[in-house]
PDB file of C-alpha atoms in Angstrom:
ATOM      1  CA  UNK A  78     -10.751 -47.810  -3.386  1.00  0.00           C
ATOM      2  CA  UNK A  79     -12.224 -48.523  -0.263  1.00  0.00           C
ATOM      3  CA  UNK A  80     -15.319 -45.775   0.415  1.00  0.00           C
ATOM      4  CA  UNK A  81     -13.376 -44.417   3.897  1.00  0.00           C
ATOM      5  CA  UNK A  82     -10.484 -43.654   1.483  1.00  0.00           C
ATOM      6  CA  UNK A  83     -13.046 -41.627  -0.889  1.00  0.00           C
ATOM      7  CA  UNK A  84     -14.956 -40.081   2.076  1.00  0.00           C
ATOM      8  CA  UNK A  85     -11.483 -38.485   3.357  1.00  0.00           C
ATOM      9  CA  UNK A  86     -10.399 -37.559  -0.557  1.00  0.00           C
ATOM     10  CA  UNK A  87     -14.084 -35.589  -0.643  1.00  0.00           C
ATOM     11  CA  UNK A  88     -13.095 -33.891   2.573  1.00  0.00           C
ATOM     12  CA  UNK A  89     -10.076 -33.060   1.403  1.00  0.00           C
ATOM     13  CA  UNK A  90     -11.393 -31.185  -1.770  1.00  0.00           C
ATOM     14  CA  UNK A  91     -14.380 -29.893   0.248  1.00  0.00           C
ATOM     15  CA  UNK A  92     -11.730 -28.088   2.954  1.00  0.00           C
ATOM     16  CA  UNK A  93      -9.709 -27.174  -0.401  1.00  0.00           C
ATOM     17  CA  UNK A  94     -11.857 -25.152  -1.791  1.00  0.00           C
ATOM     18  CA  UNK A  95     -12.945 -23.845   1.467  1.00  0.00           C
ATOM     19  CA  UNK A  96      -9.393 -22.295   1.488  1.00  0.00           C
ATOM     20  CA  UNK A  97      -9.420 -21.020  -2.470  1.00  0.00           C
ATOM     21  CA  UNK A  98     -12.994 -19.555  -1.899  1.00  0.00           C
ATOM     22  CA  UNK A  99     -11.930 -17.913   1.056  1.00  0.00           C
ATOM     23  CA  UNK A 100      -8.629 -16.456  -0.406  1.00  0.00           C
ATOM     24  CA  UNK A 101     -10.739 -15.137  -3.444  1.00  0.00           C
ATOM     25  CA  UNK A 102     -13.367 -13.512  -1.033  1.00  0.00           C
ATOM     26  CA  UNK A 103     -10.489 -11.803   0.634  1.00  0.00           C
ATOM     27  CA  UNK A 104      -8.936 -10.355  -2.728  1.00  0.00           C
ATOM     28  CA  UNK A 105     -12.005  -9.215  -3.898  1.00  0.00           C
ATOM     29  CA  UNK A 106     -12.631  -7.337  -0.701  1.00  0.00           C
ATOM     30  CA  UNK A 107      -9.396  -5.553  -0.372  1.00  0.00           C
ATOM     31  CA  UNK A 108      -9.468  -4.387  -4.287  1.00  0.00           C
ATOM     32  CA  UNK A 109     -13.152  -2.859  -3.258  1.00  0.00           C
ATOM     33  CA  UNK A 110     -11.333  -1.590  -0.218  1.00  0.00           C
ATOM     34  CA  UNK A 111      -8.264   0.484  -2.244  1.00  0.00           C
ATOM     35  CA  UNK A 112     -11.232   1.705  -4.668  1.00  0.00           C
ATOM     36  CA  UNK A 113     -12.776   3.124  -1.804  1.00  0.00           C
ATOM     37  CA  UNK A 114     -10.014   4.632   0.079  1.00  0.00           C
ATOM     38  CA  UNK A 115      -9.164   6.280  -3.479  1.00  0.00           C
ATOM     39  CA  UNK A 116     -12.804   7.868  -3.881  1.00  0.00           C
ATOM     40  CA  UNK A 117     -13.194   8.885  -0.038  1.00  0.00           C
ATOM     41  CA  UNK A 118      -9.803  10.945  -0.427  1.00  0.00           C
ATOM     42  CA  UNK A 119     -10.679  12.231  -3.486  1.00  0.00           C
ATOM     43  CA  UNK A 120     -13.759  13.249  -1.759  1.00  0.00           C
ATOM     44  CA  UNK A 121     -12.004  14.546   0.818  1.00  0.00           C
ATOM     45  CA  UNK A 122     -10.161  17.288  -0.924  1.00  0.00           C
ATOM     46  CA  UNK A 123      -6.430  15.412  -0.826  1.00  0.00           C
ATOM     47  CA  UNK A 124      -3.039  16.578  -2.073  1.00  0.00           C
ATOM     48  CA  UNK A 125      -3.810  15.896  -5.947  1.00  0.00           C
ATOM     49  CA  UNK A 126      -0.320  15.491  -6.627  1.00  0.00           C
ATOM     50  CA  UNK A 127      -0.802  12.436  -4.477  1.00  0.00           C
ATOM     51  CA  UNK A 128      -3.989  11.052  -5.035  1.00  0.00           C
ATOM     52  CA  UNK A 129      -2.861  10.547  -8.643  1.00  0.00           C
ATOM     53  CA  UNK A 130      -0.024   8.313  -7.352  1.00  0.00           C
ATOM     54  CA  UNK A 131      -2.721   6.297  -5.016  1.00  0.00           C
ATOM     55  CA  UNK A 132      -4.881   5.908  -8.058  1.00  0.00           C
ATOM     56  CA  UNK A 133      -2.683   4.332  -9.989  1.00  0.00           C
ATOM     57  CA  UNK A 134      -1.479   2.453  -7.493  1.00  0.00           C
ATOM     58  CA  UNK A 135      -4.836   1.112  -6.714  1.00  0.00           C
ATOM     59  CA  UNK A 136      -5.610   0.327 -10.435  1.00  0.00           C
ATOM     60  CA  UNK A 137      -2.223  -1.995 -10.364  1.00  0.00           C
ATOM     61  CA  UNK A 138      -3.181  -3.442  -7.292  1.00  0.00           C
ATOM     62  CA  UNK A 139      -6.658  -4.268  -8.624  1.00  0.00           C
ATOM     63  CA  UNK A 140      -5.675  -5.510 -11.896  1.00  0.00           C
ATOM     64  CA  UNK A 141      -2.681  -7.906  -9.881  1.00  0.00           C
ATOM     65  CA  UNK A 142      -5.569  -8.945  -7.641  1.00  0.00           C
ATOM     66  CA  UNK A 143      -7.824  -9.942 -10.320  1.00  0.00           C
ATOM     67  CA  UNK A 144      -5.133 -11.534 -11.973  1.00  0.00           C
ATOM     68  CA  UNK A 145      -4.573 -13.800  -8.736  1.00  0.00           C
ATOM     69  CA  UNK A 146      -8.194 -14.272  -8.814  1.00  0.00           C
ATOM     70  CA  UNK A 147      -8.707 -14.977 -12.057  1.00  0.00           C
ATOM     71  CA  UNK A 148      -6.053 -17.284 -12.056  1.00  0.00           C
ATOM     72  CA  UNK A 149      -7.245 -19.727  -8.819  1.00  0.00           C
ATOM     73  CA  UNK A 150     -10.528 -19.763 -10.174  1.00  0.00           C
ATOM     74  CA  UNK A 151      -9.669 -21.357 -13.876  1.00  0.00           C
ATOM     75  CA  UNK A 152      -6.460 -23.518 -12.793  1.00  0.00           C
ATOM     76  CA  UNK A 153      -7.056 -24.368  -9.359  1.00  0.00           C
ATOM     77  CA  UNK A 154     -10.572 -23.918  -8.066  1.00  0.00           C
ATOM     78  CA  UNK A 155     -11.981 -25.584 -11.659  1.00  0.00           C
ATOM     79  CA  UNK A 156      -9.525 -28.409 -11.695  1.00  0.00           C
ATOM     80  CA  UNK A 157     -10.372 -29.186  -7.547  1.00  0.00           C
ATOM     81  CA  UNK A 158     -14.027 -29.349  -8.424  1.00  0.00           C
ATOM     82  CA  UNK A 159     -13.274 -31.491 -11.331  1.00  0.00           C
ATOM     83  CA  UNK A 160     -11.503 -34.421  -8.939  1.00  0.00           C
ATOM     84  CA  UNK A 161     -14.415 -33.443  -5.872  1.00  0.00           C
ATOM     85  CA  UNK A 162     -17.188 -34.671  -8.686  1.00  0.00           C
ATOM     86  CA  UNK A 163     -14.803 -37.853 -10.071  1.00  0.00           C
ATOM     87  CA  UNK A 164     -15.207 -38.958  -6.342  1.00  0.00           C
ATOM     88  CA  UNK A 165     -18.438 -38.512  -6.202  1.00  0.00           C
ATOM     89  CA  UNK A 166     -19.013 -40.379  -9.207  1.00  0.00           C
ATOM     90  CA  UNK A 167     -17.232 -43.085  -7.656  1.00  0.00           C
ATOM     91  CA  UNK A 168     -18.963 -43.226  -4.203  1.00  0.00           C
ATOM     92  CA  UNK A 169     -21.964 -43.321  -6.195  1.00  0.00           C
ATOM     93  CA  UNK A 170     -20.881 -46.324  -8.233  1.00  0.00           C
ATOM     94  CA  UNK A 171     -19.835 -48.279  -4.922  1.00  0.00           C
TER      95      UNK A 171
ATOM     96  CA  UNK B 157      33.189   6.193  24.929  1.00  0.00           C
ATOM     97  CA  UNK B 158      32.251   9.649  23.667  1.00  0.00           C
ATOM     98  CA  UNK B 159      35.181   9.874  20.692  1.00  0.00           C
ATOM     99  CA  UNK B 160      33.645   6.432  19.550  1.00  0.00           C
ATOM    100  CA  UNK B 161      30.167   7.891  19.142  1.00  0.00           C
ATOM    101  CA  UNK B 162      31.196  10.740  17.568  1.00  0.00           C
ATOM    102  CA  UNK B 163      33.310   8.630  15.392  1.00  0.00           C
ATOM    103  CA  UNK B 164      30.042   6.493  14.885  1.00  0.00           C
ATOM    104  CA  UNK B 165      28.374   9.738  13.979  1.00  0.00           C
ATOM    105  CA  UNK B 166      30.911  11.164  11.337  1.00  0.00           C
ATOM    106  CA  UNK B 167      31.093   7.483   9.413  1.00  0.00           C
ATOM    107  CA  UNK B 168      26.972   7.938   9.008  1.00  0.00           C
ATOM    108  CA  UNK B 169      27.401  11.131   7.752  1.00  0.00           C
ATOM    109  CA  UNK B 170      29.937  10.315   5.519  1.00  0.00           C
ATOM    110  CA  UNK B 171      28.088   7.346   4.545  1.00  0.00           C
ATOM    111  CA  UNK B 172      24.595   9.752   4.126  1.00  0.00           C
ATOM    112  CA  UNK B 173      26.928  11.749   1.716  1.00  0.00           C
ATOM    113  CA  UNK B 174      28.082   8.894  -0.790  1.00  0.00           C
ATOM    114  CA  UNK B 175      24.605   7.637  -0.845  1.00  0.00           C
ATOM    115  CA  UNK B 176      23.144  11.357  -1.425  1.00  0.00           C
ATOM    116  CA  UNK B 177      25.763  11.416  -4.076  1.00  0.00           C
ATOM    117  CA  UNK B 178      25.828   8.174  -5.721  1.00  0.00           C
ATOM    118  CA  UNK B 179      22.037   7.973  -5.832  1.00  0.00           C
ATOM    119  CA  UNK B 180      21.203  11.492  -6.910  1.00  0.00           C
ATOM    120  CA  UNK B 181      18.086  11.939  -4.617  1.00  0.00           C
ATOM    121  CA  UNK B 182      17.657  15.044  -3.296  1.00  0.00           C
ATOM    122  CA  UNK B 183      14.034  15.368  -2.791  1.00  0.00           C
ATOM    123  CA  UNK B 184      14.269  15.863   1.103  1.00  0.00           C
ATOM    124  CA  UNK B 185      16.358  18.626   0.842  1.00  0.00           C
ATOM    125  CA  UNK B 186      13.936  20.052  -1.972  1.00  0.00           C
ATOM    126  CA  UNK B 187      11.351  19.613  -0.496  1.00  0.00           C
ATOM    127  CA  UNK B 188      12.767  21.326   2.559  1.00  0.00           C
ATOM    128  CA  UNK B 189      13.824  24.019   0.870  1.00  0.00           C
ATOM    129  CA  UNK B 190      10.784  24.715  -0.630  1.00  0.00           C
ATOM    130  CA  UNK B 191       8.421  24.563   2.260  1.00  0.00           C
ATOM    131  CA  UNK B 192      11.129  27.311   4.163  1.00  0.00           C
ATOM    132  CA  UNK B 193      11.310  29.165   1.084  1.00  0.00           C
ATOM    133  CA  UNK B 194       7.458  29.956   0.995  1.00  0.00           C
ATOM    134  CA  UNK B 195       7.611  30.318   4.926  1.00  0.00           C
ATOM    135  CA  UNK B 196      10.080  33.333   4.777  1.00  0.00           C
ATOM    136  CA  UNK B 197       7.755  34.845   1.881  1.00  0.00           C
ATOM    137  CA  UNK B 198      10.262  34.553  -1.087  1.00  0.00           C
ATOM    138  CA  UNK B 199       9.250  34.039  -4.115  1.00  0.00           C
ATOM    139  CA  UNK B 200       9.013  30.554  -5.730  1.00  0.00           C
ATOM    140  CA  UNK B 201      12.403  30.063  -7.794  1.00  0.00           C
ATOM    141  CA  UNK B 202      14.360  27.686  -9.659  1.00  0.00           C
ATOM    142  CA  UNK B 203      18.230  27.784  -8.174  1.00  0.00           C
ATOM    143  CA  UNK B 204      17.860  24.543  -6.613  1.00  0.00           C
ATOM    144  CA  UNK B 205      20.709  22.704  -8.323  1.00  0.00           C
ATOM    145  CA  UNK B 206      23.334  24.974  -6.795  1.00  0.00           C
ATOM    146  CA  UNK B 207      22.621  23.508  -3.909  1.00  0.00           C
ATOM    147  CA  UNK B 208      23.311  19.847  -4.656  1.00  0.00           C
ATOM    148  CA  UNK B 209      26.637  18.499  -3.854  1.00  0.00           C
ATOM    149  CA  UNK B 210      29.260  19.890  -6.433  1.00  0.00           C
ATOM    150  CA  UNK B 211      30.096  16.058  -6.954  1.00  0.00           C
ATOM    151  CA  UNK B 212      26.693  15.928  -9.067  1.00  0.00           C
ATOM    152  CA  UNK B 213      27.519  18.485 -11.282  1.00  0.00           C
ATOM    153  CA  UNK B 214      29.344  15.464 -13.111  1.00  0.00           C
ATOM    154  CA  UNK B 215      27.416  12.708 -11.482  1.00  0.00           C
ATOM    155  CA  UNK B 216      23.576  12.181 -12.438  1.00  0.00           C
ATOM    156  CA  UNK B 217      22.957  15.795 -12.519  1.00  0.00           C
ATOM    157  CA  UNK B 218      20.074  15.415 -14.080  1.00  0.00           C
ATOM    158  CA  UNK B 219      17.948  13.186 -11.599  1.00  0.00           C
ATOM    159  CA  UNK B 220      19.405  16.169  -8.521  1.00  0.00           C
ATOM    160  CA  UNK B 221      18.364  18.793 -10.031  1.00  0.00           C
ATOM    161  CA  UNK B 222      14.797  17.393 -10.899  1.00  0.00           C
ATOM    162  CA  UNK B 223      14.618  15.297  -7.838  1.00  0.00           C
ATOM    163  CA  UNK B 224      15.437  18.602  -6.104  1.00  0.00           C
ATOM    164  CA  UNK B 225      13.293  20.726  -8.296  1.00  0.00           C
ATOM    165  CA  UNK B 226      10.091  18.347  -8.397  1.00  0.00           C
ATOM    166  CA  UNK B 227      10.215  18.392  -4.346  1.00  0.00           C
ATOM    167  CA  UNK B 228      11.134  22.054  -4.169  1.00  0.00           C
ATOM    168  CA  UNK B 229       7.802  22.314  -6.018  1.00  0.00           C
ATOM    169  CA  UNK B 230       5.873  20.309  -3.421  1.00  0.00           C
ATOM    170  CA  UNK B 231       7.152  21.833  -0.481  1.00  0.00           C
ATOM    171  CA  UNK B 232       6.470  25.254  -2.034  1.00  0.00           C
ATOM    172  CA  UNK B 233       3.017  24.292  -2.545  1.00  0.00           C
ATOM    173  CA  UNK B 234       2.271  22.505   0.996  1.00  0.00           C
ATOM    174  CA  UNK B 235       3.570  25.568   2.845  1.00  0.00           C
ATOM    175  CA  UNK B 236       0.991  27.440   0.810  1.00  0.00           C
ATOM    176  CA  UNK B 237      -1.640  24.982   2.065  1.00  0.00           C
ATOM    177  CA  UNK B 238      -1.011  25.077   5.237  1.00  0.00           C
ATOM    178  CA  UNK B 239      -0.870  29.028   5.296  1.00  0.00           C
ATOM    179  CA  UNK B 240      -4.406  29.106   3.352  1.00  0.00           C
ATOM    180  CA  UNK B 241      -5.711  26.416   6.021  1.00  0.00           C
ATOM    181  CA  UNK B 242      -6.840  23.958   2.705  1.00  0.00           C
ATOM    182  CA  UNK B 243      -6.945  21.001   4.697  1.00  0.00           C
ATOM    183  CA  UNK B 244      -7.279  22.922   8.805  1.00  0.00           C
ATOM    184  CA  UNK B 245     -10.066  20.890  10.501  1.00  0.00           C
ATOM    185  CA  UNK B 246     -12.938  23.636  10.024  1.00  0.00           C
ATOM    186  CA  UNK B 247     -16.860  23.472   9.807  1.00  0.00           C
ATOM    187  CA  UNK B 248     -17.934  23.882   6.171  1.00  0.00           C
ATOM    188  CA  UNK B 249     -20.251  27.175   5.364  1.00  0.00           C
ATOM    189  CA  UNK B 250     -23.294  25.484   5.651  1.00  0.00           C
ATOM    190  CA  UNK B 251     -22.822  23.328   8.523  1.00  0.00           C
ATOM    191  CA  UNK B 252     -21.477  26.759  10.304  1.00  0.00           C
ATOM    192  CA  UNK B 253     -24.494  28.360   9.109  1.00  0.00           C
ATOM    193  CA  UNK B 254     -26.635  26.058  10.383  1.00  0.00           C
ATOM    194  CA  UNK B 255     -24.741  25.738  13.429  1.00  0.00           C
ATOM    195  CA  UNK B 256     -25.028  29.309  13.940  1.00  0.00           C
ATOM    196  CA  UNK B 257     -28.948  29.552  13.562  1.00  0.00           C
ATOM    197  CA  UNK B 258     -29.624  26.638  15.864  1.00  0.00           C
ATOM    198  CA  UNK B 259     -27.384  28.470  18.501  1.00  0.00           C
ATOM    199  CA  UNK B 260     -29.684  31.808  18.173  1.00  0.00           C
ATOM    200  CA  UNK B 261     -32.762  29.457  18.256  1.00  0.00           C
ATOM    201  CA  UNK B 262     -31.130  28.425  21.980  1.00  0.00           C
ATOM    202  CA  UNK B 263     -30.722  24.809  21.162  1.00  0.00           C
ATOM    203  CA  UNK B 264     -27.457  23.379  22.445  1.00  0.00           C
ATOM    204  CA  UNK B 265     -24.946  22.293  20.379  1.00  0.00           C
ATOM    205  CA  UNK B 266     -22.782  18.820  21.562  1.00  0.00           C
ATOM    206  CA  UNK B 267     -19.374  20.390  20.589  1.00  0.00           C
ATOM    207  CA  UNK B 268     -17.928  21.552  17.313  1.00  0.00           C
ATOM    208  CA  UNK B 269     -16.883  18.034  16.411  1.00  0.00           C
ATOM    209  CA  UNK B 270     -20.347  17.282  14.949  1.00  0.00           C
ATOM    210  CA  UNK B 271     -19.122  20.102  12.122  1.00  0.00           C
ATOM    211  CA  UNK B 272     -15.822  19.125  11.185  1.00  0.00           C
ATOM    212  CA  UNK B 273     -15.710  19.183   7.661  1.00  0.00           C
ATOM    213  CA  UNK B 274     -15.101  16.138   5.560  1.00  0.00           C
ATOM    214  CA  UNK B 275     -11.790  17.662   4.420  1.00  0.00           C
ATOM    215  CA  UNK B 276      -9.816  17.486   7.116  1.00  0.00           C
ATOM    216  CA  UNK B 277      -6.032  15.967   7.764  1.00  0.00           C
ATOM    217  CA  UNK B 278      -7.661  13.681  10.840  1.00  0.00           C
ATOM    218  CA  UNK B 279     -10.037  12.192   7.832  1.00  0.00           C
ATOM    219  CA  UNK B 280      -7.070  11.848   5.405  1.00  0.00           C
ATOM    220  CA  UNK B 281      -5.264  10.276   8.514  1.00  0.00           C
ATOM    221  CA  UNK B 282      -8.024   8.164   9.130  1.00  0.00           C
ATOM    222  CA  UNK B 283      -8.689   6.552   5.566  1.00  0.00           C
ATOM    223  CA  UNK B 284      -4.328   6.109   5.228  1.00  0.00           C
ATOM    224  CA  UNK B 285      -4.623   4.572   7.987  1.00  0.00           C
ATOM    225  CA  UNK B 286      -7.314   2.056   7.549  1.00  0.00           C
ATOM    226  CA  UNK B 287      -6.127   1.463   4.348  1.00  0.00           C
ATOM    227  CA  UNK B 288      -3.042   0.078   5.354  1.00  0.00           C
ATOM    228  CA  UNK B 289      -4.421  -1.884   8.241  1.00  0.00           C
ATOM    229  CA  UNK B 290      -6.558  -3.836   5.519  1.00  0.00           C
ATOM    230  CA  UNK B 291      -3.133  -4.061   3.562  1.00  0.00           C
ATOM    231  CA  UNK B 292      -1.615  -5.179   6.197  1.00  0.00           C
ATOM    232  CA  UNK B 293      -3.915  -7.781   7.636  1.00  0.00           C
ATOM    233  CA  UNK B 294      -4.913  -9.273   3.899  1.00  0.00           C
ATOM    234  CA  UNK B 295      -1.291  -9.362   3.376  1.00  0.00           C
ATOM    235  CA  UNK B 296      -0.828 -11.887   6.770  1.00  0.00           C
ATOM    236  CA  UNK B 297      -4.183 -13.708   5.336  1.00  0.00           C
ATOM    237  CA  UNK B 298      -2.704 -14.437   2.285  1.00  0.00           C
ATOM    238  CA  UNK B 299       0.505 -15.936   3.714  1.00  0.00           C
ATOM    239  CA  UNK B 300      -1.731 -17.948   5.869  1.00  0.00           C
ATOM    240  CA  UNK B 301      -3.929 -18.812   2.985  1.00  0.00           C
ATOM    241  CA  UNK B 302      -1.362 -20.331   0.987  1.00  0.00           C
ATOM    242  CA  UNK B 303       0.297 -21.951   3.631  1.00  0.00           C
ATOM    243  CA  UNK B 304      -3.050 -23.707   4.245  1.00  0.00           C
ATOM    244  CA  UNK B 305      -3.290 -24.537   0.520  1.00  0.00           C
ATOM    245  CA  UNK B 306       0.288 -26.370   0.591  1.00  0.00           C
ATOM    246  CA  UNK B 307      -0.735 -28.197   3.448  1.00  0.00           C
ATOM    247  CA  UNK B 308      -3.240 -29.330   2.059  1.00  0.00           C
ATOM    248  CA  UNK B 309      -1.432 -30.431  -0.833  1.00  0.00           C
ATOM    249  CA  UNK B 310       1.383 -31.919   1.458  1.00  0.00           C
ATOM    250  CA  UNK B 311      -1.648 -33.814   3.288  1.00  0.00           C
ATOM    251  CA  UNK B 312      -3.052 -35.596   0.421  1.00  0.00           C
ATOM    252  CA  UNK B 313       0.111 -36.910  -0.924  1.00  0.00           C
ATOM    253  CA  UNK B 314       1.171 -37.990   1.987  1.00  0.00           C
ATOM    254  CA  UNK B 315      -1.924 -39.886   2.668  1.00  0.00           C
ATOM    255  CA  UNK B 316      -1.817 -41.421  -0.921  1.00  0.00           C
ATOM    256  CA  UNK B 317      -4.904 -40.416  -2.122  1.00  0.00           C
ATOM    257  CA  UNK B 318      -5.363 -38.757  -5.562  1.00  0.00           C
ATOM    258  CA  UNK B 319      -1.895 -39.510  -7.068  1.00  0.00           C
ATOM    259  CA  UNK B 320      -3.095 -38.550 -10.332  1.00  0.00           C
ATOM    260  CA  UNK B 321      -4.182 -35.197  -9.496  1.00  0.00           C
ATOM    261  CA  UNK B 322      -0.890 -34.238  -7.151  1.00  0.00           C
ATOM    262  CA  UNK B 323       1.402 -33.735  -9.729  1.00  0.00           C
ATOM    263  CA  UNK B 324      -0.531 -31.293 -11.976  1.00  0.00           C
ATOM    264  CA  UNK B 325      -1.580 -29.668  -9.049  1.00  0.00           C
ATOM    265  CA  UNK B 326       1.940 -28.637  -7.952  1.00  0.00           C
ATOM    266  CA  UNK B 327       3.043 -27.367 -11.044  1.00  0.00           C
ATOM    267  CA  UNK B 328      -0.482 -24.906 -11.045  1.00  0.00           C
ATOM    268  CA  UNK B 329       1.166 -24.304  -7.416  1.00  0.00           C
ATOM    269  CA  UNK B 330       4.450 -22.819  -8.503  1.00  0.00           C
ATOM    270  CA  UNK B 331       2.339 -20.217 -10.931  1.00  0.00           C
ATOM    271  CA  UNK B 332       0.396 -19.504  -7.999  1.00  0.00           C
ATOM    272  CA  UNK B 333       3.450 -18.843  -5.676  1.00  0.00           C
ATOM    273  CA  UNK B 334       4.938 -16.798  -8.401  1.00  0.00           C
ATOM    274  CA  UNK B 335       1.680 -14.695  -8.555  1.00  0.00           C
ATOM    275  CA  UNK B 336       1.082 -14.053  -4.434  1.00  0.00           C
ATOM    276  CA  UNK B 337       4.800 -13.779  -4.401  1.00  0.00           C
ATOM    277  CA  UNK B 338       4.361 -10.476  -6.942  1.00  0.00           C
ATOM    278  CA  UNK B 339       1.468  -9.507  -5.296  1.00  0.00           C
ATOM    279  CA  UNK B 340       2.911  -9.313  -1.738  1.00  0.00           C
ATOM    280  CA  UNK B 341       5.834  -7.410  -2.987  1.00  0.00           C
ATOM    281  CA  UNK B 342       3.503  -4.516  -4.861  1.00  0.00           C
ATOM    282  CA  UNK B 343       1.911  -4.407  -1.294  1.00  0.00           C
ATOM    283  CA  UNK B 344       5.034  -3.679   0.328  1.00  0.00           C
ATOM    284  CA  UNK B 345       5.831  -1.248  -2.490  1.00  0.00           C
ATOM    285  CA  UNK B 346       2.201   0.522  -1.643  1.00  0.00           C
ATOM    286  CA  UNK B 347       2.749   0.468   1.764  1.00  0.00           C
ATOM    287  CA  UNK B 348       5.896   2.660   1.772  1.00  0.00           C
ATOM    288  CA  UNK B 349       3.987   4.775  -0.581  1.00  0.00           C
ATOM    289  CA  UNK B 350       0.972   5.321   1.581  1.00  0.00           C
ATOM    290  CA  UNK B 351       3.610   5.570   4.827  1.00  0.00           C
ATOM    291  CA  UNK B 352       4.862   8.453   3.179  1.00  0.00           C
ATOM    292  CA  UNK B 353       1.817  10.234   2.168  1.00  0.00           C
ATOM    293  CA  UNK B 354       1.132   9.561   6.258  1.00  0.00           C
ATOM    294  CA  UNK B 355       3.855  11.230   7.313  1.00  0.00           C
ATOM    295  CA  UNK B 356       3.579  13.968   5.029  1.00  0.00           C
ATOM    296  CA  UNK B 357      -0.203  14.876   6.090  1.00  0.00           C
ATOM    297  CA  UNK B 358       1.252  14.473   9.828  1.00  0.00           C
ATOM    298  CA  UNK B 359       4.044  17.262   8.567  1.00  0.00           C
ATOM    299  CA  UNK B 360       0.846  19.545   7.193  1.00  0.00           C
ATOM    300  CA  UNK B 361      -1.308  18.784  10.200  1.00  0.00           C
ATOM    301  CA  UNK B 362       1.576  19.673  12.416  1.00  0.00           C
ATOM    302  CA  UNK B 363       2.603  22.878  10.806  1.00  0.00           C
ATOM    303  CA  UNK B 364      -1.188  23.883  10.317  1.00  0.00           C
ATOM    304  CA  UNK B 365      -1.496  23.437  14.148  1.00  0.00           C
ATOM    305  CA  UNK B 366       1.750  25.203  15.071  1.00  0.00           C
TER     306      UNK B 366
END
């Protein structure tokens, strides 16, 4: 494989991951953010028959979230390094 | 013109009727009833169901009378927030308190705004709000997101490069789909959710201020 080939095939997993890190980032943030919105309106004195509701709705979202998470990190992010360090290996050997 | 309006008119109504019936879901008027109930100073009471549509006696009577009931409930209960001003924009004792001394001391203060206390409907407004901004905008990130990561995919076989690693990847990809695809639905679940607690502090704020 010719090394401009490899150099592209690097980018491409570089830029990849880019994406998956980002998208993680963004999950994370927005579980912390429906945490928060739960414990300022709890703070806040709100209807309890409707901060229960928005409790439990932020527990499902967080646990779906993590879920997402959980699952680009193992079978995505983990398989992308995986090929990003086999062509590295390879530009090495050239 | 006009008879085809009103004839417009009467087929939603009619329409609003079935669905009231067929569906069982009487919460608005419940929670209507409820909130007027407490406003005219009767006591809280439990005769709801007789005013469901007859049709439900034999039709899902039991989801109208406790969507009816559990609303009746809420309304009851809101009206008797708003009249005890649990949630009107006020400074808390000790802010007041404070307020109060520095006045006598002759230092001025910039407006009452400085005191507003943390539980107020504008704050509740505020956070909902927010909240479903950020739901909103993670929601469009994550389309974009994943239409980036197909591209990407899309790119690299098209180019040639890393045939081994294409195929596995796009069966991961259909788990993945499956997984945003869930999670942008609960989103749109929680959003209605959290557009009706909005509109339901906007009923309290309004009634508080009227």
């Amino acid at each position: 494989m010719s090394e401009q080939s490899l150099a592209n095939q690097l980018g491409w997993s570089i830029t990849t991951l880019d994406y998956l890190d980002d998208l993680v980032c963004k999950i994370n943030a927005v579980s912390n953010s429906y945490e928060a919105l739960v414990g300022g309106l709890s703070a806040s004195n709100y209807v309890s028959e409707m901060l229960e509701p928005l409790a439990l709705m932020s527990r499902q979202f967080c646990e779906q979230a993590d879920d997402l998470a959980a699952h680009v990190k193992s079978e995505h992010v983990e398989y992308i390094e995986r090929q990003k360090q086999a062509v590295l290996q390879q530009m090495r050997d050239l | 013109m006009v008879s085809s309006m009103k004839n417009k008119s009467h087929n939603s109504k009619i329409t609003e009727v079935f669905f009231k019936v067929y569906t069982g879901d009487y919460s608005e008027e419940g929670y209507n009833k409820g909130f007027a109930d407490r406003g005219n100073g009767r006591p809280q009471q439990g005769w709801g169901v007789f005013k469901i549509n007859p049709l439900n006696f034999f039709w899902k009577f039991g989801e109208s009378a406790d969507s009816f009931n559990r609303h009746y409930r809420h309304g009851y209960l809101d009206r008797q927030r708003v009249e005890n001003e649990v949630y009107k924009e006020s400074t808390s004792s000790a802010v007041s308190s404070l307020a109060d001394k520095v006045e006598n001391s002759g230092v001025k203060l910039e407006g009452k705004s400085m005191g507003v206390g943390q539980d107020s409907y504008q704050n509740q407004l505020r956070l909902i709000r927010h909240a479903r901004n950020e739901l909103q905008t993670f929601r469009r990130h994550l389309r974009q997101l994943v239409e980036n990561y197909q591209q990407q995919i899309r790119a690299a076989e098209s180019s040639g490069y890393m045939q081994n690693m294409i195929e596995p990847l796009r069966s991961r990809c259909s788990k993945f789909d499956q997984k945003v695809y869930e999670l942008d639905r609960l989103i749109s679940q929680h959003d209605n959710l959290i557009e009706d607690h909005e509109n339901r502090i906007v009923h309290l704020m309004n009634n508080a201020n009227g």
